[in-house]
Coordinates of N, CA and C and ligand atoms in Angstrom, one line a residue:
M1 N 32.8 -0.1 -42.7 CA 33.5 0.3 -43.3 C 32.7 0.9 -45.2
S2 N 33.2 1.6 -45.6 CA 32.3 2.4 -47.0 C 32.8 1.1 -47.6
E3 N 31.9 1.5 -49.2 CA 32.7 0.8 -50.0 C 33.8 0.4 -50.6
A4 N 33.9 -0.7 -50.9 CA 35.8 -0.7 -51.4 C 35.9 -0.2 -52.9
I5 N 36.9 0.6 -53.2 CA 37.6 2.1 -54.3 C 38.8 1.1 -55.0
L6 N 38.6 0.5 -55.8 CA 40.3 0.6 -56.8 C 40.1 2.2 -57.3
A7 N 41.7 2.4 -56.9 CA 42.3 3.7 -57.5 C 43.5 3.2 -58.1
P8 N 43.6 3.4 -59.6 CA 44.4 3.2 -60.5 C 45.3 4.4 -60.0
S9 N 47.0 4.1 -60.2 CA 47.5 4.6 -60.3 C 48.4 5.3 -61.6
I10 N 48.2 5.6 -62.4 CA 48.3 6.3 -63.5 C 50.7 6.8 -63.7
L11 N 51.4 6.4 -62.5 CA 51.9 6.5 -62.5 C 53.0 5.1 -63.4
A12 N 52.2 3.9 -64.0 CA 52.3 2.8 -64.4 C 52.2 3.4 -65.9
A13 N 51.2 4.2 -66.1 CA 50.4 4.0 -67.0 C 51.8 4.6 -68.4
D14 N 50.7 4.0 -69.7 CA 51.9 4.9 -70.8 C 51.4 6.2 -71.6
F15 N 52.2 6.9 -70.3 CA 51.9 9.1 -71.3 C 52.0 9.2 -72.8
N16 N 52.4 7.7 -73.4 CA 52.3 8.5 -74.8 C 50.5 8.5 -75.1
I17 N 50.0 7.3 -74.4 CA 48.7 7.1 -74.5 C 47.3 7.4 -73.3
L18 N 48.1 8.0 -72.4 CA 47.3 8.7 -71.3 C 46.0 8.3 -70.7
G19 N 45.3 9.8 -71.8 CA 43.6 9.6 -72.1 C 43.3 8.3 -72.0
D20 N 44.0 7.8 -73.1 CA 43.0 6.3 -73.8 C 43.2 5.3 -72.6
Q21 N 44.5 5.1 -72.2 CA 44.6 4.4 -70.7 C 43.1 4.9 -69.8
I22 N 43.2 5.9 -69.6 CA 42.2 6.2 -68.2 C 41.0 5.9 -69.4
A23 N 40.6 6.8 -69.9 CA 38.8 6.0 -70.4 C 39.1 4.2 -70.0
S24 N 39.9 3.6 -70.8 CA 39.8 2.5 -70.3 C 39.6 1.9 -68.8
V25 N 40.5 2.1 -67.8 CA 39.6 2.7 -66.8 C 38.1 2.6 -66.2
Q26 N 38.4 4.1 -66.8 CA 36.3 4.1 -66.9 C 36.3 2.8 -66.9
R27 N 36.0 2.9 -68.1 CA 35.1 2.2 -68.8 C 34.7 0.8 -67.9
A28 N 36.0 0.2 -67.4 CA 35.8 -0.9 -67.1 C 35.4 -0.8 -65.7
G29 N 34.9 0.4 -65.2 CA 34.3 0.7 -63.8 C 35.1 1.0 -62.8
A30 N 36.3 1.2 -62.5 CA 37.3 2.5 -61.6 C 36.3 3.7 -61.4
K31 N 36.0 4.1 -60.6 CA 35.3 5.1 -60.3 C 36.7 6.4 -59.5
W32 N 38.2 6.1 -59.0 CA 39.0 6.6 -59.1 C 40.5 6.6 -59.9
L33 N 40.9 7.9 -60.0 CA 42.3 8.1 -60.5 C 43.1 8.4 -59.1
H34 N 44.2 7.4 -59.2 CA 45.3 8.3 -58.0 C 46.9 8.8 -59.6
I35 N 46.5 9.8 -58.8 CA 48.0 11.1 -59.6 C 48.9 11.3 -58.6
D36 N 50.3 10.4 -58.6 CA 51.0 11.0 -58.0 C 52.3 11.7 -58.9
V37 N 52.0 12.6 -57.4 CA 52.5 13.9 -57.6 C 54.1 13.8 -56.6
M38 N 55.4 13.4 -57.9 CA 56.4 13.6 -57.1 C 57.8 15.0 -57.1
D39 N 57.9 15.1 -56.4 CA 59.0 16.5 -56.3 C 60.5 16.2 -56.6
G40 N 61.4 14.9 -56.3 CA 63.1 15.0 -56.3 C 63.0 15.2 -55.2
A41 N 62.9 15.7 -54.5 CA 62.6 16.0 -52.8 C 62.7 15.1 -51.5
F42 N 60.8 15.2 -51.7 CA 60.4 14.7 -50.5 C 60.6 12.9 -50.9
V43 N 60.5 13.1 -52.3 CA 60.8 11.2 -52.4 C 62.2 11.3 -53.5
P44 N 63.0 10.9 -54.0 CA 64.3 10.0 -55.3 C 63.6 10.1 -56.4
N45 N 62.5 11.0 -56.8 CA 62.0 10.7 -57.9 C 61.1 11.7 -58.4
L46 N 60.5 12.3 -60.1 CA 59.8 12.7 -60.8 C 58.8 12.6 -61.3
S47 N 57.8 12.6 -61.4 CA 56.9 12.3 -62.0 C 55.7 13.2 -63.0
V48 N 54.3 13.5 -62.0 CA 53.3 14.4 -63.2 C 53.6 16.0 -62.2
G49 N 53.1 16.8 -62.4 CA 52.2 17.8 -62.1 C 51.1 18.2 -62.5
L50 N 51.1 19.7 -62.4 CA 49.6 20.6 -62.7 C 49.3 20.4 -64.0
P51 N 50.4 20.5 -65.7 CA 49.6 20.4 -66.7 C 49.0 19.4 -66.6
V52 N 49.8 18.4 -66.6 CA 48.8 16.9 -67.2 C 46.9 16.8 -66.2
I53 N 47.8 17.1 -64.7 CA 46.3 16.9 -64.5 C 44.6 17.7 -64.9
R54 N 45.4 19.2 -65.0 CA 44.9 20.2 -66.0 C 44.0 19.2 -67.4
S55 N 44.5 19.0 -68.2 CA 45.0 17.9 -69.6 C 43.6 17.3 -68.9
I56 N 43.9 16.1 -68.3 CA 43.4 14.8 -68.3 C 41.8 15.1 -67.6
R57 N 41.7 16.5 -66.8 CA 40.5 16.7 -66.4 C 39.4 17.1 -67.7
R58 N 39.7 17.3 -68.1 CA 39.0 17.7 -69.7 C 38.1 16.9 -69.7
R59 N 38.6 15.6 -70.1 CA 38.2 14.7 -70.3 C 37.8 13.4 -69.5
S60 N 37.6 13.2 -68.9 CA 37.8 12.4 -67.5 C 36.8 13.2 -66.2
D61 N 35.8 12.2 -65.8 CA 35.0 12.7 -64.7 C 35.5 11.7 -63.4
L62 N 36.4 10.7 -63.6 CA 36.8 10.1 -62.2 C 36.8 11.0 -61.0
F63 N 36.9 10.4 -60.1 CA 37.3 11.0 -58.6 C 39.0 11.2 -58.7
F64 N 39.9 11.9 -58.6 CA 40.8 12.8 -58.9 C 41.3 12.6 -57.5
D65 N 42.7 11.2 -57.7 CA 43.2 11.0 -56.5 C 44.5 11.4 -56.4
V66 N 45.0 13.0 -55.4 CA 46.3 13.3 -55.7 C 47.1 12.9 -54.3
H67 N 48.0 12.2 -55.4 CA 49.1 12.1 -53.6 C 49.6 12.6 -53.9
L68 N 50.4 14.1 -53.4 CA 51.2 14.6 -53.6 C 52.6 14.7 -52.3
M69 N 53.6 13.5 -53.1 CA 54.5 13.3 -52.5 C 56.1 14.2 -52.1
I70 N 55.5 15.4 -51.6 CA 56.3 16.9 -52.0 C 56.0 17.1 -50.8
E71 N 57.7 18.1 -51.1 CA 57.4 18.6 -49.6 C 57.1 20.1 -49.4
D72 N 56.7 20.5 -48.2 CA 56.0 21.7 -47.8 C 54.5 21.2 -48.7
P73 N 53.7 20.6 -48.7 CA 52.7 20.7 -49.6 C 52.1 22.4 -49.6
I74 N 51.7 23.1 -48.6 CA 50.5 24.3 -48.6 C 51.0 25.3 -49.4
R75 N 52.5 25.2 -49.9 CA 52.6 25.5 -51.0 C 51.4 25.8 -52.4
Y76 N 51.1 24.9 -52.6 CA 50.9 24.4 -53.6 C 49.1 23.7 -53.8
I77 N 48.6 23.6 -52.5 CA 47.1 22.9 -52.8 C 46.5 23.7 -53.5
G78 N 46.5 25.0 -53.1 CA 46.0 26.2 -53.8 C 45.7 25.7 -55.7
D79 N 46.9 25.8 -56.1 CA 47.1 25.1 -57.6 C 46.4 23.6 -57.7
F80 N 46.7 22.8 -57.1 CA 46.4 21.1 -57.1 C 44.8 21.0 -57.1
A81 N 44.6 22.5 -56.6 CA 42.8 22.1 -56.4 C 42.1 22.6 -57.6
A82 N 42.4 24.1 -58.1 CA 42.4 24.0 -59.4 C 42.6 24.0 -60.2
S83 N 43.4 22.6 -60.6 CA 43.9 21.9 -61.7 C 42.9 20.8 -61.7
G84 N 41.9 20.9 -61.1 CA 40.6 18.9 -60.9 C 40.9 18.3 -60.1
A85 N 41.9 18.3 -58.9 CA 42.2 17.5 -57.8 C 40.5 17.7 -57.2
D86 N 40.0 16.5 -56.9 CA 38.8 16.3 -56.4 C 39.6 15.8 -54.2
G87 N 40.5 15.4 -55.0 CA 40.9 15.0 -53.5 C 42.4 15.0 -52.8
I88 N 42.4 15.7 -52.0 CA 44.3 16.0 -52.2 C 44.9 15.3 -50.3
T89 N 46.0 14.1 -50.9 CA 46.4 13.3 -50.4 C 48.5 14.0 -50.1
F90 N 48.3 14.9 -48.5 CA 49.8 15.4 -48.2 C 50.5 14.1 -47.3
H91 N 51.9 14.8 -47.2 CA 52.5 13.9 -45.7 C 53.0 14.3 -44.9
V92 N 52.4 13.7 -43.4 CA 52.7 13.9 -43.0 C 54.1 14.8 -42.2
E93 N 54.5 13.3 -43.4 CA 56.5 14.0 -42.6 C 57.0 15.6 -43.3
A94 N 56.0 15.6 -45.0 CA 56.3 16.9 -45.3 C 56.1 18.3 -45.0
A95 N 55.4 17.8 -44.1 CA 54.3 18.9 -43.2 C 54.9 20.0 -41.8
S96 N 55.5 21.1 -42.3 CA 55.8 21.5 -40.6 C 54.3 21.5 -39.8
D97 N 53.2 22.3 -40.6 CA 51.6 22.4 -39.8 C 51.0 21.6 -40.6
P98 N 51.1 20.5 -40.1 CA 49.9 19.1 -41.0 C 48.6 20.0 -41.1
E99 N 47.9 20.8 -39.5 CA 47.0 21.5 -39.4 C 46.2 21.7 -40.2
R100 N 47.5 23.4 -40.7 CA 47.3 23.9 -41.1 C 46.6 23.5 -43.1
V101 N 47.6 22.5 -43.2 CA 47.8 22.1 -44.4 C 46.1 21.2 -45.0
I102 N 45.9 20.9 -43.8 CA 43.9 20.2 -44.1 C 43.2 21.2 -43.9
G103 N 43.4 23.0 -43.3 CA 42.2 23.7 -43.1 C 42.6 24.2 -44.4
E104 N 43.7 24.6 -45.1 CA 43.9 24.8 -46.9 C 42.5 23.9 -47.8
I105 N 43.0 22.2 -47.1 CA 42.3 21.7 -48.5 C 40.7 21.4 -48.6
R106 N 40.2 21.7 -47.3 CA 39.0 21.7 -46.8 C 38.8 23.2 -47.8
R107 N 39.2 24.5 -47.2 CA 39.1 26.3 -47.7 C 38.7 26.1 -49.2
C108 N 39.8 25.1 -50.0 CA 40.0 24.8 -51.4 C 38.7 23.6 -51.7
G109 N 37.9 23.4 -50.6 CA 36.6 22.6 -50.9 C 36.6 21.3 -51.2
K110 N 38.0 20.7 -51.0 CA 38.2 19.2 -51.8 C 38.6 18.0 -50.2
K111 N 38.7 16.8 -50.9 CA 38.3 15.5 -49.8 C 40.0 15.9 -48.9
A112 N 40.1 16.0 -47.8 CA 41.5 15.6 -47.7 C 41.5 14.4 -46.6
G113 N 43.3 14.5 -47.3 CA 43.7 13.3 -46.9 C 45.3 13.3 -46.3
I114 N 45.5 12.4 -45.3 CA 46.7 12.8 -45.0 C 47.7 11.2 -44.7
S115 N 49.0 11.8 -45.4 CA 49.6 10.3 -45.6 C 50.9 9.8 -44.9
L116 N 51.1 8.2 -44.6 CA 52.9 8.3 -43.9 C 53.7 7.0 -44.3
K117 N 54.8 7.4 -44.1 CA 55.2 6.5 -45.1 C 55.7 5.2 -44.0
P118 N 56.1 4.0 -44.6 CA 56.2 2.8 -43.6 C 56.6 2.9 -42.7
A119 N 57.9 3.9 -42.6 CA 58.6 3.9 -41.3 C 57.9 4.7 -40.2
T120 N 56.7 5.3 -40.5 CA 56.5 7.3 -40.0 C 55.3 5.8 -39.0
P121 N 54.8 6.0 -37.3 CA 54.6 5.6 -36.6 C 53.0 5.9 -36.8
L122 N 52.1 5.0 -35.9 CA 51.3 5.5 -36.7 C 50.3 6.8 -36.5
E123 N 51.1 6.7 -34.3 CA 50.7 7.8 -33.9 C 51.0 9.6 -34.4
A124 N 51.3 9.7 -35.4 CA 51.8 10.6 -36.3 C 50.7 11.3 -37.1
V125 N 49.9 10.3 -37.0 CA 48.3 10.8 -37.9 C 46.9 10.8 -37.2
L126 N 47.5 9.9 -35.8 CA 46.4 10.1 -34.8 C 45.8 11.0 -34.5
P127 N 46.5 12.7 -33.6 CA 45.9 14.4 -34.4 C 44.8 14.5 -34.6
Y128 N 45.0 14.0 -36.4 CA 44.0 14.8 -37.6 C 42.9 13.4 -37.7
L129 N 42.8 13.0 -36.8 CA 41.9 11.3 -37.6 C 40.6 12.6 -38.0
D130 N 40.4 13.5 -36.8 CA 38.8 14.3 -37.4 C 38.5 14.9 -38.0
Q131 N 39.4 15.4 -38.9 CA 39.4 16.8 -39.7 C 39.8 16.0 -41.1
V132 N 40.5 14.9 -41.5 CA 41.1 14.2 -42.3 C 39.3 13.4 -43.1
D133 N 39.7 13.1 -44.7 CA 38.5 12.2 -44.5 C 39.3 10.5 -45.4
M134 N 40.5 10.7 -45.1 CA 40.9 9.4 -46.0 C 42.9 9.7 -44.9
V135 N 42.8 8.2 -44.3 CA 44.5 8.2 -44.2 C 45.5 7.2 -45.4
L136 N 45.8 7.7 -45.8 CA 47.0 6.4 -47.3 C 47.8 6.0 -46.1
V137 N 47.7 4.7 -46.1 CA 49.1 4.1 -45.7 C 49.7 3.5 -46.6
M138 N 50.6 4.0 -46.7 CA 52.1 3.5 -47.7 C 52.3 2.4 -47.4
T139 N 51.9 1.2 -48.6 CA 52.2 0.3 -48.1 C 53.7 -0.5 -48.9
V140 N 54.3 0.7 -49.5 CA 55.7 0.6 -49.9 C 56.4 1.9 -49.8
E141 N 58.2 2.2 -49.6 CA 58.1 3.1 -49.6 C 57.9 4.1 -50.8
P142 N 58.0 5.4 -50.9 CA 57.1 6.7 -51.4 C 58.0 6.3 -52.5
G143 N 57.6 7.0 -54.1 CA 59.0 7.1 -54.8 C 58.5 6.8 -56.4
F144 N 58.0 5.5 -55.8 CA 58.4 4.2 -57.6 C 57.6 3.3 -57.2
G145 N 57.3 2.5 -58.4 CA 55.5 1.8 -59.1 C 56.5 0.3 -58.7
A146 N 55.4 -0.7 -58.5 CA 56.2 -1.7 -59.0 C 56.9 -2.4 -58.3
Q147 N 56.6 -2.0 -56.3 CA 57.5 -2.5 -55.7 C 57.1 -3.9 -54.9
A148 N 57.4 -4.5 -53.7 CA 57.4 -6.2 -53.5 C 56.2 -4.6 -52.0
L149 N 55.0 -5.5 -52.0 CA 54.4 -5.3 -50.7 C 54.9 -5.5 -49.5
K150 N 55.2 -4.2 -48.6 CA 55.5 -3.7 -47.2 C 54.6 -4.8 -46.1
R151 N 54.4 -6.2 -45.7 CA 53.6 -6.8 -45.0 C 53.4 -6.2 -43.8
E152 N 54.3 -6.0 -43.4 CA 54.3 -5.4 -41.9 C 53.0 -4.0 -41.6
T153 N 53.5 -3.2 -42.6 CA 52.2 -2.0 -43.3 C 50.9 -2.1 -43.2
L154 N 50.5 -3.2 -43.1 CA 49.2 -3.7 -42.8 C 48.9 -4.1 -41.2
D155 N 49.7 -4.1 -40.4 CA 49.1 -4.0 -39.3 C 49.1 -2.8 -39.2
K156 N 49.3 -1.5 -39.6 CA 48.8 -0.3 -39.4 C 47.6 0.0 -39.5
V157 N 47.0 -0.9 -40.6 CA 45.7 -0.7 -41.3 C 44.6 -1.3 -40.0
R158 N 45.2 -2.3 -39.7 CA 44.9 -3.5 -39.1 C 44.6 -2.3 -37.6
E159 N 45.3 -1.7 -37.4 CA 45.5 -0.9 -35.5 C 44.0 1.0 -36.1
L160 N 44.6 1.3 -37.2 CA 43.9 2.4 -37.8 C 42.4 2.0 -37.7
R161 N 42.2 0.6 -38.6 CA 40.5 0.4 -38.5 C 40.0 0.2 -37.3
K162 N 40.7 -0.9 -36.3 CA 39.9 -1.1 -35.1 C 39.8 0.6 -34.4
I163 N 40.7 1.0 -34.3 CA 40.6 3.0 -33.9 C 39.5 3.3 -34.0
A164 N 39.5 3.5 -35.4 CA 38.4 4.3 -36.5 C 37.0 3.9 -35.8
A165 N 36.8 2.1 -35.5 CA 35.8 1.2 -35.4 C 35.1 2.0 -34.3
E166 N 35.9 2.4 -33.3 CA 35.9 2.2 -31.6 C 35.6 3.5 -31.7
T167 N 36.1 4.1 -32.3 CA 35.4 5.5 -31.8 C 34.6 6.2 -32.8
G168 N 34.0 5.2 -33.3 CA 33.0 6.0 -34.8 C 33.2 6.7 -36.0
R169 N 34.3 6.9 -36.3 CA 34.6 7.3 -36.9 C 34.4 6.7 -38.8
D170 N 34.2 7.6 -39.6 CA 33.5 6.9 -40.9 C 35.0 7.3 -41.9
L171 N 35.9 6.5 -41.9 CA 37.0 7.1 -41.8 C 38.0 6.1 -43.0
R172 N 38.1 7.1 -44.5 CA 38.2 5.8 -45.6 C 40.0 6.2 -45.2
I173 N 40.5 4.3 -45.3 CA 41.9 3.9 -45.3 C 42.3 3.1 -46.9
E174 N 43.2 4.3 -47.3 CA 43.8 3.4 -48.6 C 45.1 2.7 -48.6
V175 N 45.3 2.2 -49.0 CA 46.3 1.1 -49.6 C 47.0 1.8 -50.7
D176 N 48.9 2.1 -50.6 CA 49.1 2.1 -51.5 C 50.5 2.1 -51.8
G177 N 50.6 0.6 -52.8 CA 52.3 0.1 -53.5 C 52.1 -1.4 -52.8
G178 N 52.2 -2.1 -54.0 CA 52.5 -3.4 -54.3 C 51.2 -4.1 -54.3
M179 N 50.2 -3.7 -54.7 CA 48.3 -4.2 -54.1 C 48.4 -5.2 -56.1
S180 N 48.2 -6.0 -55.3 CA 47.9 -7.2 -56.9 C 46.8 -7.9 -56.4
R181 N 46.5 -8.3 -57.5 CA 45.6 -10.1 -57.3 C 46.0 -11.1 -55.6
E182 N 48.0 -11.0 -55.9 CA 48.2 -11.9 -55.0 C 47.9 -10.8 -53.3
T183 N 47.9 -10.0 -53.3 CA 48.3 -9.0 -52.1 C 46.8 -8.3 -51.8
I184 N 45.7 -7.9 -52.0 CA 44.5 -7.2 -52.3 C 43.6 -7.7 -51.3
L185 N 43.6 -8.6 -51.1 CA 42.7 -9.7 -50.3 C 43.1 -9.4 -48.9
D186 N 44.4 -9.2 -49.1 CA 44.8 -9.3 -47.4 C 45.4 -7.9 -46.6
A187 N 44.5 -7.2 -47.6 CA 44.6 -5.8 -46.9 C 43.3 -5.4 -47.2
L188 N 41.9 -6.1 -47.8 CA 40.7 -5.7 -47.8 C 40.5 -5.8 -46.1
H189 N 41.0 -7.8 -45.7 CA 40.7 -8.2 -44.6 C 41.3 -7.5 -43.5
A190 N 42.7 -6.7 -43.9 CA 43.2 -5.6 -42.8 C 42.4 -4.6 -42.3
G191 N 41.2 -4.2 -43.1 CA 40.1 -3.1 -42.9 C 40.9 -2.1 -43.7
A192 N 41.7 -1.8 -45.0 CA 41.4 -0.8 -45.8 C 40.1 -0.7 -47.1
D193 N 39.9 0.2 -47.4 CA 39.0 0.3 -49.0 C 39.1 1.0 -50.2
V194 N 40.2 2.1 -49.7 CA 40.8 2.1 -51.3 C 42.2 1.8 -51.2
F195 N 42.2 0.7 -52.9 CA 43.5 0.2 -53.1 C 44.2 0.5 -54.3
V196 N 45.2 1.3 -54.1 CA 45.9 1.7 -55.2 C 46.5 0.7 -55.6
A197 N 46.8 0.6 -57.5 CA 47.5 -0.6 -57.9 C 47.4 0.5 -59.1
G198 N 49.1 0.4 -59.2 CA 49.5 0.7 -60.8 C 50.2 0.0 -61.7
S199 N 51.2 -1.3 -61.0 CA 51.9 -2.0 -62.0 C 50.5 -2.9 -62.2
A200 N 49.9 -3.6 -61.1 CA 49.1 -4.2 -61.5 C 48.1 -4.3 -62.7
V201 N 47.5 -2.8 -63.0 CA 46.6 -2.2 -63.8 C 47.3 -1.8 -64.7
F202 N 48.0 -1.2 -64.8 CA 48.4 -0.9 -66.6 C 49.4 -1.4 -67.0
K203 N 48.2 -3.0 -68.0 CA 49.8 -3.8 -68.1 C 48.6 -5.0 -69.2
D204 N 48.9 -5.1 -69.7 CA 48.5 -6.1 -70.7 C 47.0 -5.9 -70.9
D205 N 45.6 -6.6 -70.7 CA 44.3 -5.9 -70.7 C 44.4 -5.2 -70.1
I206 N 43.7 -3.9 -69.8 CA 44.6 -2.9 -68.7 C 42.8 -2.9 -68.4
E207 N 41.7 -3.5 -69.3 CA 39.9 -3.3 -68.6 C 39.9 -4.5 -68.3
A208 N 40.6 -5.6 -68.4 CA 40.4 -6.9 -67.8 C 40.9 -6.8 -66.4
N209 N 42.3 -6.4 -66.5 CA 43.3 -6.1 -65.0 C 41.5 -5.1 -63.8
V210 N 41.0 -3.8 -64.2 CA 40.2 -3.0 -63.3 C 39.6 -4.1 -62.6
R211 N 38.6 -4.8 -64.5 CA 37.5 -5.4 -63.4 C 37.9 -6.9 -62.4
E212 N 38.7 -7.5 -62.4 CA 39.3 -8.2 -61.6 C 39.5 -8.0 -60.5
L213 N 40.3 -7.1 -60.5 CA 40.7 -6.3 -58.9 C 39.5 -5.6 -58.2
C214 N 38.7 -5.5 -59.0 CA 37.3 -5.2 -58.4 C 36.5 -6.0 -57.7
V215 N 36.8 -6.8 -58.5 CA 35.6 -8.2 -58.1 C 35.9 -8.8 -56.7
M216 N 37.5 -8.7 -57.2 CA 38.0 -9.2 -55.9 C 37.5 -8.1 -54.8
I217 N 37.8 -7.3 -54.5 CA 37.3 -5.8 -53.5 C 36.5 -6.1 -52.6
G218 N 34.8 -6.8 -54.0 CA 33.5 -6.6 -53.4 C 33.5 -4.6 -54.2
G219 N 34.0 -4.3 -54.7 CA 33.5 -2.3 -55.4 C 33.4 -2.7 -56.5
Ligands
DX5_1 C1 54.3 5.2 -55.0 C2 53.3 5.7 -55.4 C3 52.2 4.3 -55.2 C4 52.6 3.6 -57.1 C5 51.8 1.7 -56.9 O1 55.0 6.1 -54.4 O2 52.2 6.4 -54.1 O3 50.8 5.1 -55.9 O4 52.9 4.1 -58.2 O5 52.6 1.6 -57.6 P1 52.0 -0.4 -57.2 O6 50.9 -0.4 -58.0 O7 53.0 -0.3 -59.2 O8 53.0 -0.7 -56.9
ZN2 ZN1 50.4 7.1 -54.1

């Protein structure tokens, strides 16, 4: 397993002071920033898009971990790559040809991730393990922050980590949704090594939240 990474999700940030809050998580030692992109079609919510990523890119050198919760993502891979994404993760449920989407992310020179919803069986992403850098296991239903962890999804993390170990793959496994002081160690022990946290980070003392969660995962 690679070094554990905390990826604060800006979905929970105060967009009135987004730049300052990103600077806070960076000061506290976060290396990644999780950027949730929602289109109101694949998920019943809208969030941020290309202009926001372009703006925050100018001010931050964090690894931009862009999570596309959008229909037919192939249409926008080039745009997100050009806007400043470092890693682009799409949903297997949203792509008619996942291999083509992965190839496009690679052509743009970015890290490639594939994601699956809680109800989607792990088998849906297994054919792509040799082509991606990361699998994002949704630990809540995508579309909203501040939901409770769906504990049964950690079984997929355990199974995926076992497959990766048995086949000698250096695969990052990201968990996304419901990560907090109370749940993050369960995800770590299940085999995750990237931890998205929105509502557990962007509240009260942001820097203290980041430092505490990073210490917990040993990141
Ligand atoms: C949900 C998003 C998650 C969400 C996490 O669709 O993909 O990244 O922002 O929020 P918390 O950490 O509050 O559950
Ligand atoms: Zn996300």
